[in-house]
Each structure stands twice: as C-alpha cells, then as structure tokens.
XYZ file of C-alpha atoms in Angstrom:
543
model
C 0.000 0.000 0.000
C 2.808 2.405 0.879
C 4.393 2.007 -2.565
C 1.055 2.662 -4.310
C 0.454 5.887 -2.349
C 3.893 7.215 -3.232
C 3.319 6.305 -6.870
C -0.012 8.151 -7.090
C 1.391 11.217 -5.349
C 4.395 11.303 -7.664
C 2.259 11.244 -10.781
C -0.333 13.698 -9.533
C 2.537 16.143 -9.148
C 3.703 15.664 -12.725
C 0.295 16.647 -14.108
C 0.949 20.236 -13.040
C 4.341 20.546 -14.725
C 4.764 22.282 -18.055
C 7.277 22.278 -20.851
C 8.840 25.736 -20.739
C 9.891 25.402 -24.372
C 6.444 25.529 -26.004
C 3.979 25.942 -23.129
C 2.676 22.434 -23.781
C 1.369 20.595 -20.769
C 2.673 17.050 -20.438
C 1.821 14.347 -17.969
C 5.490 13.392 -17.659
C 7.844 16.189 -18.759
C 11.557 15.475 -18.578
C 14.112 17.252 -16.437
C 17.285 18.684 -17.980
C 19.292 18.651 -14.783
C 21.967 16.459 -16.421
C 21.675 16.508 -20.224
C 20.626 19.562 -22.204
C 18.977 19.663 -25.599
C 21.100 21.503 -28.154
C 19.357 24.656 -29.297
C 19.493 26.006 -32.815
C 17.359 26.017 -35.934
C 14.824 23.524 -34.601
C 12.545 23.634 -31.566
C 10.875 20.643 -29.869
C 7.571 20.914 -31.715
C 6.345 18.848 -34.633
C 5.742 22.043 -36.604
C 9.373 23.099 -36.200
C 10.748 19.648 -37.013
C 8.838 19.709 -40.310
C 11.437 22.190 -41.539
C 13.961 19.339 -41.579
C 14.098 17.321 -44.796
C 15.230 13.714 -45.069
C 18.710 14.192 -46.572
C 19.605 13.179 -50.111
C 22.433 10.923 -48.922
C 19.847 8.698 -47.262
C 17.663 8.626 -50.368
C 20.707 7.577 -52.405
C 21.786 4.888 -49.913
C 18.751 2.582 -50.285
C 20.164 -0.297 -48.232
C 21.488 -0.650 -44.693
C 22.395 -3.590 -42.477
C 21.490 -3.767 -38.789
C 23.289 -5.639 -36.015
C 20.268 -6.035 -33.716
C 22.488 -7.708 -31.164
C 22.689 -7.814 -27.393
C 22.326 -10.082 -24.355
C 18.954 -11.421 -25.501
C 20.910 -13.409 -28.095
C 22.620 -15.524 -25.419
C 19.923 -18.182 -25.055
C 19.148 -18.279 -28.774
C 15.417 -18.404 -28.075
C 14.483 -15.411 -30.199
C 13.102 -11.934 -29.868
C 11.670 -10.578 -26.617
C 13.179 -13.457 -24.616
C 13.832 -11.163 -21.639
C 10.061 -10.768 -21.405
C 9.132 -14.282 -22.539
C 11.171 -16.000 -19.832
C 8.695 -14.505 -17.320
C 5.591 -15.764 -19.141
C 4.759 -19.091 -17.526
C 4.302 -21.914 -20.016
C 5.752 -20.050 -23.007
C 8.471 -21.677 -25.079
C 11.018 -19.142 -23.855
C 9.987 -19.695 -20.222
C 10.272 -23.475 -20.599
C 13.667 -23.242 -22.265
C 14.977 -20.832 -19.640
C 13.771 -22.934 -16.704
C 15.243 -26.107 -18.193
C 18.640 -24.635 -19.086
C 19.197 -21.795 -16.622
C 16.768 -21.926 -13.748
C 13.487 -20.608 -12.447
C 12.952 -16.848 -12.959
C 12.496 -16.376 -9.225
C 16.119 -17.480 -8.816
C 17.746 -16.854 -12.214
C 16.194 -13.990 -14.135
C 17.343 -11.906 -17.051
C 19.795 -9.975 -14.880
C 21.646 -13.274 -14.454
C 21.877 -13.784 -18.217
C 23.856 -10.551 -18.566
C 27.223 -11.927 -17.326
C 26.877 -14.715 -19.914
C 26.857 -12.166 -22.735
C 30.593 -12.205 -23.406
C 30.887 -11.335 -27.128
C 33.990 -13.522 -27.102
C 34.224 -13.945 -30.902
C 32.912 -10.538 -31.911
C 34.995 -8.705 -34.543
C 33.202 -5.461 -35.436
C 35.722 -4.441 -38.091
C 35.396 -7.735 -39.957
C 31.589 -7.667 -39.747
C 31.184 -4.111 -41.005
C 33.635 -4.759 -43.839
C 31.545 -7.783 -44.908
C 28.292 -5.851 -44.728
C 29.717 -3.112 -46.918
C 30.720 -5.685 -49.552
C 27.096 -6.847 -49.552
C 25.970 -3.371 -50.564
C 25.165 -1.723 -47.228
C 25.435 2.048 -47.481
C 24.704 2.634 -43.796
C 25.062 0.524 -40.684
C 22.774 0.271 -37.652
C 23.476 -1.056 -34.169
C 21.482 -1.620 -31.012
C 22.065 0.985 -28.287
C 19.642 -0.676 -25.899
C 16.615 -2.868 -26.281
C 13.427 -3.165 -24.211
C 15.630 -5.161 -21.809
C 17.023 -1.793 -20.622
C 20.686 -2.857 -20.859
C 22.979 -0.206 -22.375
C 25.542 -1.451 -24.867
C 28.063 1.265 -24.085
C 29.960 2.776 -21.168
C 26.784 4.478 -19.983
C 27.074 7.089 -17.281
C 23.336 6.947 -16.494
C 22.737 3.166 -16.512
C 25.086 0.987 -14.421
C 23.596 -2.098 -16.099
C 25.791 -1.743 -19.176
C 28.258 -3.682 -21.313
C 31.339 -2.126 -19.704
C 30.294 -3.147 -16.188
C 28.721 -6.529 -16.980
C 29.257 -9.233 -19.589
C 31.801 -8.429 -22.306
C 33.272 -5.483 -20.381
C 33.560 -3.657 -23.692
C 32.068 -0.431 -25.008
C 30.062 -2.045 -27.800
C 28.876 1.228 -29.336
C 32.368 2.679 -29.372
C 33.792 -0.298 -31.232
C 30.896 -0.431 -33.712
C 31.262 3.320 -34.270
C 34.977 3.060 -35.032
C 34.378 0.214 -37.504
C 31.612 2.128 -39.305
C 33.809 5.212 -39.569
C 36.751 3.183 -40.868
C 34.644 1.716 -43.657
C 32.875 4.965 -44.488
C 29.360 3.955 -43.466
C 26.984 6.369 -41.715
C 26.161 5.040 -38.235
C 22.664 4.465 -36.933
C 21.751 3.650 -33.327
C 18.414 2.244 -32.195
C 17.052 2.955 -28.718
C 14.222 0.799 -27.333
C 14.540 1.047 -23.549
C 11.691 3.550 -23.209
C 9.278 0.610 -23.063
C 11.036 -1.320 -20.297
C 8.504 0.153 -17.849
C 5.619 -1.921 -19.220
C 7.556 -4.533 -21.217
C 9.154 -6.045 -18.105
C 5.894 -6.204 -16.137
C 5.748 -10.031 -16.358
C 8.864 -10.051 -14.143
C 6.520 -8.936 -11.326
C 4.473 -12.112 -11.709
C 4.734 -15.582 -10.198
C 3.899 -19.101 -11.331
C 0.245 -20.054 -11.020
C 0.959 -23.787 -11.221
C 3.605 -26.262 -10.137
C 6.042 -26.429 -7.245
C 6.900 -22.709 -7.508
C 3.302 -21.500 -7.519
C 3.011 -18.141 -5.772
C 6.783 -17.516 -5.667
C 7.477 -14.079 -7.136
C 9.929 -13.692 -10.006
C 12.981 -11.476 -9.598
C 11.339 -8.305 -10.944
C 10.567 -7.335 -7.330
C 14.189 -7.414 -6.162
C 15.918 -4.274 -4.919
C 19.499 -3.281 -4.190
C 19.173 -4.496 -0.600
C 18.506 -8.035 -1.839
C 21.920 -8.231 -3.491
C 24.038 -8.822 -0.415
C 26.378 -11.716 -1.166
C 25.158 -12.014 -4.769
C 27.234 -11.440 -7.908
C 25.234 -8.261 -8.498
C 25.837 -6.812 -5.018
C 25.835 -3.023 -5.218
C 23.597 -2.937 -8.302
C 19.889 -2.160 -8.069
C 17.727 -4.555 -10.148
C 15.093 -1.823 -10.322
C 17.458 0.231 -12.482
C 17.243 -2.652 -14.948
C 13.676 -3.931 -14.584
C 12.014 -0.597 -13.655
C 9.179 -2.425 -11.890
C 8.759 -0.470 -8.673
C 5.243 0.492 -9.784
C 1.765 -1.028 -10.043
C 1.115 -3.092 -13.143
C -0.759 -1.764 -16.152
C -4.407 -2.654 -16.544
C -4.863 -6.282 -17.659
C -1.101 -6.771 -17.458
C -1.511 -10.537 -17.010
C -2.928 -10.645 -20.536
C 0.247 -11.226 -22.542
C -0.934 -9.428 -25.679
C -2.205 -6.330 -23.882
C 1.159 -4.586 -24.217
C 0.570 -4.131 -27.949
C -2.624 -2.146 -27.292
C -0.736 -0.067 -24.720
C 2.360 0.595 -26.857
C 1.419 4.268 -27.236
C 0.830 4.582 -23.450
C -2.970 4.385 -23.772
C -5.539 1.731 -22.815
C -4.493 1.561 -19.187
C -0.696 1.470 -19.549
C 1.006 2.330 -16.262
C 2.253 5.888 -16.591
C 6.058 6.076 -16.309
C 7.679 8.283 -13.703
C 9.537 11.479 -14.503
C 12.690 9.810 -13.192
C 12.325 6.921 -15.678
C 11.545 9.153 -18.662
C 14.361 11.560 -17.835
C 16.790 8.671 -17.454
C 15.959 7.486 -20.979
C 16.450 11.039 -22.239
C 19.816 11.390 -20.490
C 21.074 8.031 -21.776
C 20.019 8.740 -25.362
C 21.630 12.181 -25.448
C 24.738 10.711 -23.835
C 25.059 8.163 -26.667
C 24.301 10.735 -29.375
C 26.938 13.124 -28.030
C 29.594 10.417 -27.695
C 29.122 8.401 -30.883
C 27.659 11.043 -33.231
C 25.208 8.889 -35.190
C 23.675 10.044 -38.455
C 20.514 8.036 -37.823
C 18.478 7.096 -34.758
C 15.580 4.667 -34.625
C 12.813 4.342 -32.063
C 10.531 1.310 -31.825
C 7.582 3.475 -30.881
C 4.451 5.204 -32.063
C 5.797 8.519 -33.474
C 8.483 9.289 -30.835
C 9.354 8.031 -27.342
C 6.570 8.840 -24.860
C 4.776 10.932 -27.500
C 1.581 12.555 -26.144
C 2.658 12.091 -22.503
C 6.138 13.653 -22.531
C 8.402 16.081 -24.365
C 11.218 13.500 -24.213
C 11.116 12.259 -27.804
C 10.604 15.684 -29.331
C 13.625 16.980 -27.450
C 15.813 14.066 -28.542
C 14.882 14.564 -32.209
C 15.450 18.312 -31.888
C 18.836 17.751 -30.280
C 19.989 15.484 -33.113
C 18.681 17.751 -35.887
C 20.390 20.777 -34.357
C 23.594 18.814 -33.811
C 23.698 17.072 -37.186
C 21.882 18.651 -40.167
C 22.328 15.424 -42.182
C 20.632 13.299 -39.533
C 17.645 10.990 -39.915
C 15.162 10.202 -37.116
C 12.743 7.302 -37.657
C 9.270 6.935 -36.211
C 6.437 4.445 -36.723
C 2.702 4.820 -37.339
C 3.111 8.386 -38.634
C 0.399 10.480 -40.218
C 1.048 12.636 -43.286
C 2.122 15.672 -41.250
C 4.442 13.685 -38.998
C 6.155 12.173 -42.049
C 7.303 15.672 -42.926
C 9.135 15.922 -39.591
C 10.374 12.328 -39.186
C 11.263 9.522 -41.581
C 8.558 6.878 -41.609
C 9.639 3.340 -40.684
C 7.518 0.329 -41.652
C 8.359 -2.873 -39.786
C 8.412 -6.100 -41.804
C 6.329 -4.739 -44.656
C 5.692 -2.022 -47.207
C 2.946 0.143 -48.698
C 1.842 -0.881 -52.179
C 2.271 2.530 -53.751
C 4.872 5.246 -54.249
C 5.200 7.385 -51.104
C 6.105 11.021 -51.689
C 8.314 11.341 -48.601
C 11.340 9.033 -48.249
C 10.671 6.098 -45.922
C 12.240 2.865 -44.722
C 11.327 -0.761 -44.131
C 13.113 -2.500 -41.259
C 13.141 -6.246 -41.682
C 15.050 -9.339 -40.632
C 16.054 -12.637 -42.181
C 14.783 -14.417 -39.056
C 13.949 -13.175 -35.553
C 15.209 -9.796 -34.412
C 17.328 -11.565 -31.797
C 19.132 -14.764 -32.697
C 16.827 -17.791 -32.729
C 18.424 -21.230 -32.877
C 15.168 -22.909 -33.906
C 14.959 -20.751 -37.066
C 18.491 -21.814 -37.916
C 17.708 -25.481 -37.312
C 14.507 -25.358 -39.393
C 16.253 -23.536 -42.241
C 13.631 -20.787 -42.068
C 15.756 -17.738 -42.862
C 14.706 -15.472 -45.711
C 17.048 -16.300 -48.561
C 18.935 -13.748 -50.651
C 16.309 -13.937 -53.387
C 13.544 -12.904 -50.993
C 15.686 -10.062 -49.678
C 16.528 -8.766 -53.161
C 12.920 -8.887 -54.343
C 11.770 -6.980 -51.268
C 14.565 -4.444 -51.699
C 13.700 -3.829 -55.361
C 10.001 -3.465 -54.525
C 10.743 -1.033 -51.679
C 13.142 1.090 -53.743
C 10.547 1.367 -56.524
C 8.239 3.042 -53.984
C 10.782 5.620 -52.716
C 11.893 3.539 -49.738
C 15.029 2.073 -48.187
C 15.551 -1.366 -46.658
C 17.259 -1.826 -43.287
C 18.020 -5.526 -42.901
C 18.954 -7.290 -39.677
C 21.361 -10.223 -39.811
C 20.995 -11.760 -36.304
C 24.235 -12.510 -34.490
C 24.732 -15.216 -31.884
C 25.633 -14.220 -28.351
C 29.325 -14.622 -29.118
C 29.082 -11.986 -31.876
C 29.149 -14.217 -34.972
C 26.693 -15.249 -37.670
C 26.135 -18.903 -38.558
C 27.101 -20.648 -41.836
C 23.582 -20.340 -43.279
C 23.649 -16.591 -42.744
C 27.118 -16.558 -44.279
C 25.693 -18.110 -47.445
C 22.880 -15.553 -47.557
C 25.447 -12.752 -47.366
C 27.504 -14.385 -50.125
C 24.481 -14.661 -52.417
C 23.411 -11.110 -51.622
C 26.889 -9.784 -52.396
C 26.909 -11.553 -55.770
C 23.627 -9.983 -56.884
C 24.529 -6.525 -55.548
C 27.934 -6.568 -57.248
C 26.313 -7.207 -60.606
C 23.145 -5.120 -60.245
C 23.789 -2.497 -57.574
C 23.720 0.381 -60.058
C 19.968 -0.254 -60.454
C 19.469 0.368 -56.728
C 21.819 3.031 -55.385
C 21.193 6.676 -56.212
C 17.939 5.938 -58.036
C 14.494 7.468 -57.679
C 10.991 6.128 -58.372
C 9.660 6.204 -61.911
C 6.154 7.470 -62.767
C 4.727 4.096 -61.701
C 6.384 1.649 -59.320
C 5.489 -1.555 -61.115
C 3.119 -3.929 -62.797
C 2.044 -7.508 -62.253
C -0.187 -9.539 -59.911
C 1.222 -8.216 -56.634
C 1.426 -4.608 -57.827
C -2.265 -4.751 -58.663
C -3.287 -6.119 -55.245
C -4.744 -4.014 -52.452
C -2.273 -4.597 -49.612
C -2.970 -2.927 -46.273
C -0.423 -2.157 -43.573
C -1.167 -3.688 -40.172
C -0.377 -0.993 -37.578
C 3.378 -0.387 -38.020
C 3.738 -2.866 -40.908
C 3.736 -6.688 -40.763
C 2.509 -7.345 -44.289
C 5.677 -8.645 -45.950
C 4.060 -12.039 -46.434
C 1.894 -10.380 -49.081
C 5.041 -9.826 -51.162
C 6.462 -13.337 -50.815
C 4.845 -14.739 -53.986
C 6.330 -12.322 -56.530
C 7.650 -13.921 -59.732
C 8.794 -12.891 -63.220
C 5.379 -11.372 -63.977
C 5.961 -8.806 -61.232
C 7.996 -5.953 -62.697
C 9.437 -2.989 -60.794
C 10.767 0.304 -62.143
C 13.153 2.967 -60.901
C 15.327 5.519 -62.623
C 18.222 7.935 -62.796
C 18.373 11.000 -65.016
C 19.698 8.887 -67.905
C 18.356 5.393 -67.410
C 15.208 3.483 -66.606
C 15.868 0.281 -64.672
C 13.387 -2.549 -65.051
C 13.636 -5.551 -62.720
C 11.639 -8.739 -63.040
C 11.179 -10.610 -59.783
C 12.371 -13.842 -61.360
C 13.536 -15.450 -64.607
C 10.832 -16.634 -67.049
C 11.204 -20.282 -68.032
C 10.938 -19.537 -71.769
C 13.465 -16.660 -71.565
C 10.885 -14.165 -72.816
C 9.781 -11.253 -70.691
C 6.815 -8.985 -71.466
C 6.702 -5.502 -69.918
C 3.187 -4.212 -70.533
C 3.792 -0.695 -69.210
C 6.370 -0.094 -71.974
C 4.061 -0.886 -74.878
C 4.221 1.164 -78.060
C 2.363 4.429 -77.472
C 2.448 4.126 -73.690
C 1.958 7.425 -71.793
C 5.178 7.059 -69.768
C 7.882 6.919 -72.479
C 6.859 8.672 -75.678
C 9.834 7.549 -77.795
C 10.523 4.104 -79.166
C 12.733 1.833 -77.100
C 15.679 0.505 -79.052
C 18.543 0.231 -76.543
C 18.030 -2.305 -73.769
C 20.884 -3.924 -71.879
C 20.773 -6.757 -69.355
C 23.110 -6.035 -66.469
C 25.853 -8.632 -66.316
C 25.330 -9.561 -69.976
C 24.925 -6.781 -72.522
C 22.448 -5.749 -75.209
C 19.382 -7.969 -75.623
C 16.876 -8.343 -78.458
C 13.637 -6.395 -77.999
C 10.391 -5.811 -79.819
C 7.993 -3.036 -78.839
C 4.343 -3.669 -79.693
C 0.949 -2.369 -78.656
C 0.863 -5.179 -76.067
C 4.187 -4.367 -74.433
C 7.955 -4.494 -74.676
C 9.025 -8.056 -75.400
C 12.519 -8.945 -74.156
C 14.454 -12.018 -75.303
C 16.734 -12.982 -72.415
C 19.805 -15.210 -72.755
C 19.308 -18.945 -72.318
C 21.497 -18.955 -69.201
C 20.531 -16.571 -66.360
C 23.218 -14.087 -65.425
C 22.409 -14.418 -61.710
C 20.392 -16.671 -59.450
C 17.723 -14.162 -58.418
C 16.387 -11.499 -60.786
C 17.251 -9.955 -64.178
C 17.737 -6.181 -64.363
C 17.263 -4.299 -67.639
C 18.854 -0.927 -68.287
C 16.987 1.251 -70.788
C 18.362 4.514 -72.127
C 15.704 7.185 -71.625
C-alpha cells in the first residue's frame, strides 16, 4: 500500500508541470538537470521539425544492415526473450527454466554476465556488410531489456560493467567510420517500464506457484550475490503497479502508445531514458536514430522524444530520425519506418522498411529449421521497396558470441553476388512514374499498424515488374527469370503514356544488349538462355 500511495502522489505532481519550451502541458515532462537539448534552428515541436528534410544521402543509400544484437541473443530463443522468460508456459519460459533456472532465482539480470561477445569482430563484420551493398550501418544501443551497450554514465547495467566489459557502441562506431558507413543507433529502452511487467508475476501452477519472479528485487537483496551493489530496479524498472490487464500477454501491444491503461512512467524513468540517449548521441555522433515506438518516445505524454529529435537535428543537419505509425504531417518531420512490410504505392516522402532474415534476436530454432529469408527474398523486397521511394534496413541476427552462422554466411555471399552485378539499379535511383506492374502490384495490400505485411510480397515472380530511374536510365527488374526466356513488360508498350519515344537500346546487367520488340501489347525482351544471376534480371533502358 505504501508504494502505491507514493506512486499516485508522484504522478499527480507531474500533471501540473509544463514544458517551458512551447507551453505544452505534459503528464510526464523530462528534467534537464543532467543533459541539455542543443538549441538552434529547430525547436521541440512537430511544426518546427517539419522544416527538416530527409537528406539526399539517405535517399541515395537505399540499403542498410542492422546488427540487432545484445544479451537477448545468449539463449538463442528469439526476440523478446527477456520478457518471454517470465511468461509461464511459453516456449522461452520453458527453455529458460530447463537450461538456466526458475525466474524467481535466475532472471534476465543473471543472463547478462553470460553475454561475453567472445568472438565478436566489429571491423570484420562491417567490412563484410559493406561488400554486400550496405550504405549505412545500424546497431542496437539498448533494447526493451534496458541494458545499455556502451559505457553508460546513467545506466550501471551496461556492457562495460557486466558481460563483455567492452564499449560495444564505441567499437561499432569506429568500424563504421573506418569503412565509411553512416552510423545508426536504435534505442528501445523507453518501453522497459511496461515490457518487463511479467517479471513482477509468479507461477500459477507447479512447485513454484506463488513464488514471485525477480522483478521485485531491490538493491538491498543483493548482499552476497554477484550483483551486489547494483539495483535490479534500475534494470527492470518495476517499482510500480502493473498496467491494466497486465496478465494478458498481448495487452502490451494495445498499450504501446501509453494508452488503454498502460502504467504511466515516472519522470525519473523518462528523464533517465532522455539522459542516456543524449549521452550516446553526443559520444558516438550517429547520423541516424531509430525508435521502436508510435511517433516518438513517450509521445503525447512527454516532451522527451521531441527533445531528442530536436537535439539530433540541431547537432547534425544530415541526420535521420525514424518513427512508426506516422500520419502525413508527422512524415514531414520524421522519416517513416515500416516494420516487416511495405505500402503498395509510391510514397512522396522518403521512408524505410526494417526487416530481418529471421527473428530480431538470434533464434536457434529458425536456424535449425532452415527458415531464414534467402537472398532472393531479400533482393525482391529491396527492389520493390526502392521502386516506392523507400530504403531497406536488414537485420542479420548474431549469436551471443558476436558471430553469424554458416547459413547466414551463405545468404550474405548470395546477396553480395547480386549486388555486385546489379547495384547500379538500386543506389542513387528514384521512383519512376509508376512503381510496377504484375499480380502483386495490382493487389490491395494494407499495412497492419506499423507494418507486418511482408508475407503479401512473398509470392512475386517474373510477372511482377518494378521500375526505378536515374536521369539517364530506366531500370526494369523482373522478380524472377521466365522459363521460356521471354519477358513482357506491358507498361512499356508502343504508345504508352510514360515513355513517348521508341525503345531501341536495352541492356541486361551482367550480360549486354538484348533483343527487344515493342508492340501495342508491351515491350518483349528475349533474355539469354542462361541466367546471369540466381535471383532477378535487371534491364537498363536509355531514356
């Protein structure tokens, strides 16, 4: 009861506080006692941030690779394992109990020392990613598990103090700089407040029924433990009542934007996220930052996210800040990110898909089943996305030791081969007047919340054609090789409204000039009998 009274009093006080910057009342405004937003051209309002344009370098880049890697990769049980291990009866819970112990005795905090990164070679990894065509490189700053992957001055639960005892961000940053790739950092810890709520639970069945998990532990409980002197509440952030219907495992998705009964975070928690994010931005100078949130961190309840975006824009005019579930006005201030999917039309503002060949965190079962997306699937999605004015950010999951497996190695090899031959049709291009033709292009494909519709694009074949262009050339990519070596492009028929001159110079990348015939039905291409690559032919047409 005492804790609940303090909690209510603390939040009733925050309702009366105001943001001095724009006279906007927030439920949980941040404090700038430690870190200060850089002032300059932009102010922390959406209207002011709309004056920032997504830079041309990002539009030219088209493709980035993401090392979505941290201590949740240790068990190899997939994404959100630091939450799943506290959900009784789940696969991640069962695996954790069998191999590590019951979460009342061995929780996620105890996984952290096992994250050693013993075979991690950031220079070698970034060099390989660049060969595969990556024009920017993203890393994890922290995930919902609230563990900072740098020498954090505001979070003692970090990779210098625990686990690898290395400044992960510093080493990634140096590798990216060496290989000339813009650096992106993703920050996800703003949701630890609700995401870790299952750590407050207990088993309902079995010999441990009623025994609380370790989400209730405090610094005083650490005497004689390996974590003595550390406060588990600085990691789990669970010294608060649960959100409404918190025992319903899917409820968190309805509360992701801090509505529908989500427990309101404290000013201390929100400010800590702000301080940590600015600390990382100031130290490692990223060109891109990504938030796994609706719009911006704590949007509608705090000025935190607006201030972070403002700080980066004022500090780095070439910066990109990503947000999800953005309306048309917000897409003018932030760069829209679509998770695991894409719109089925050209979008006027530059945007990005973030996707993964498997789970976001390494999942051994995906490896064992052979369920990774292959290079062909990746290329087809990339071509489709680029045709619609987007970029693709692709995660290659790393194991806890910092390496990829041999199946991922083969995917990278295949991707590099296609990019080496056909990369000119991707990088530095812009959408054509239409993005494509074919069965999938003609479908009505809706986006589910922040994305999650990439399965709709998994059946593309040679009939699905995508277009993009430079000032001199039109690039035409078929999403597969036709069995009879003949390709018909209906949108380039004689008399079409898009190209008013006859087409008489068509080259197949990796081969040379090919025979063509332009009729009222379309442009008929005769391809060579042997494919020039294993994935998709790219035609280069002089405009």
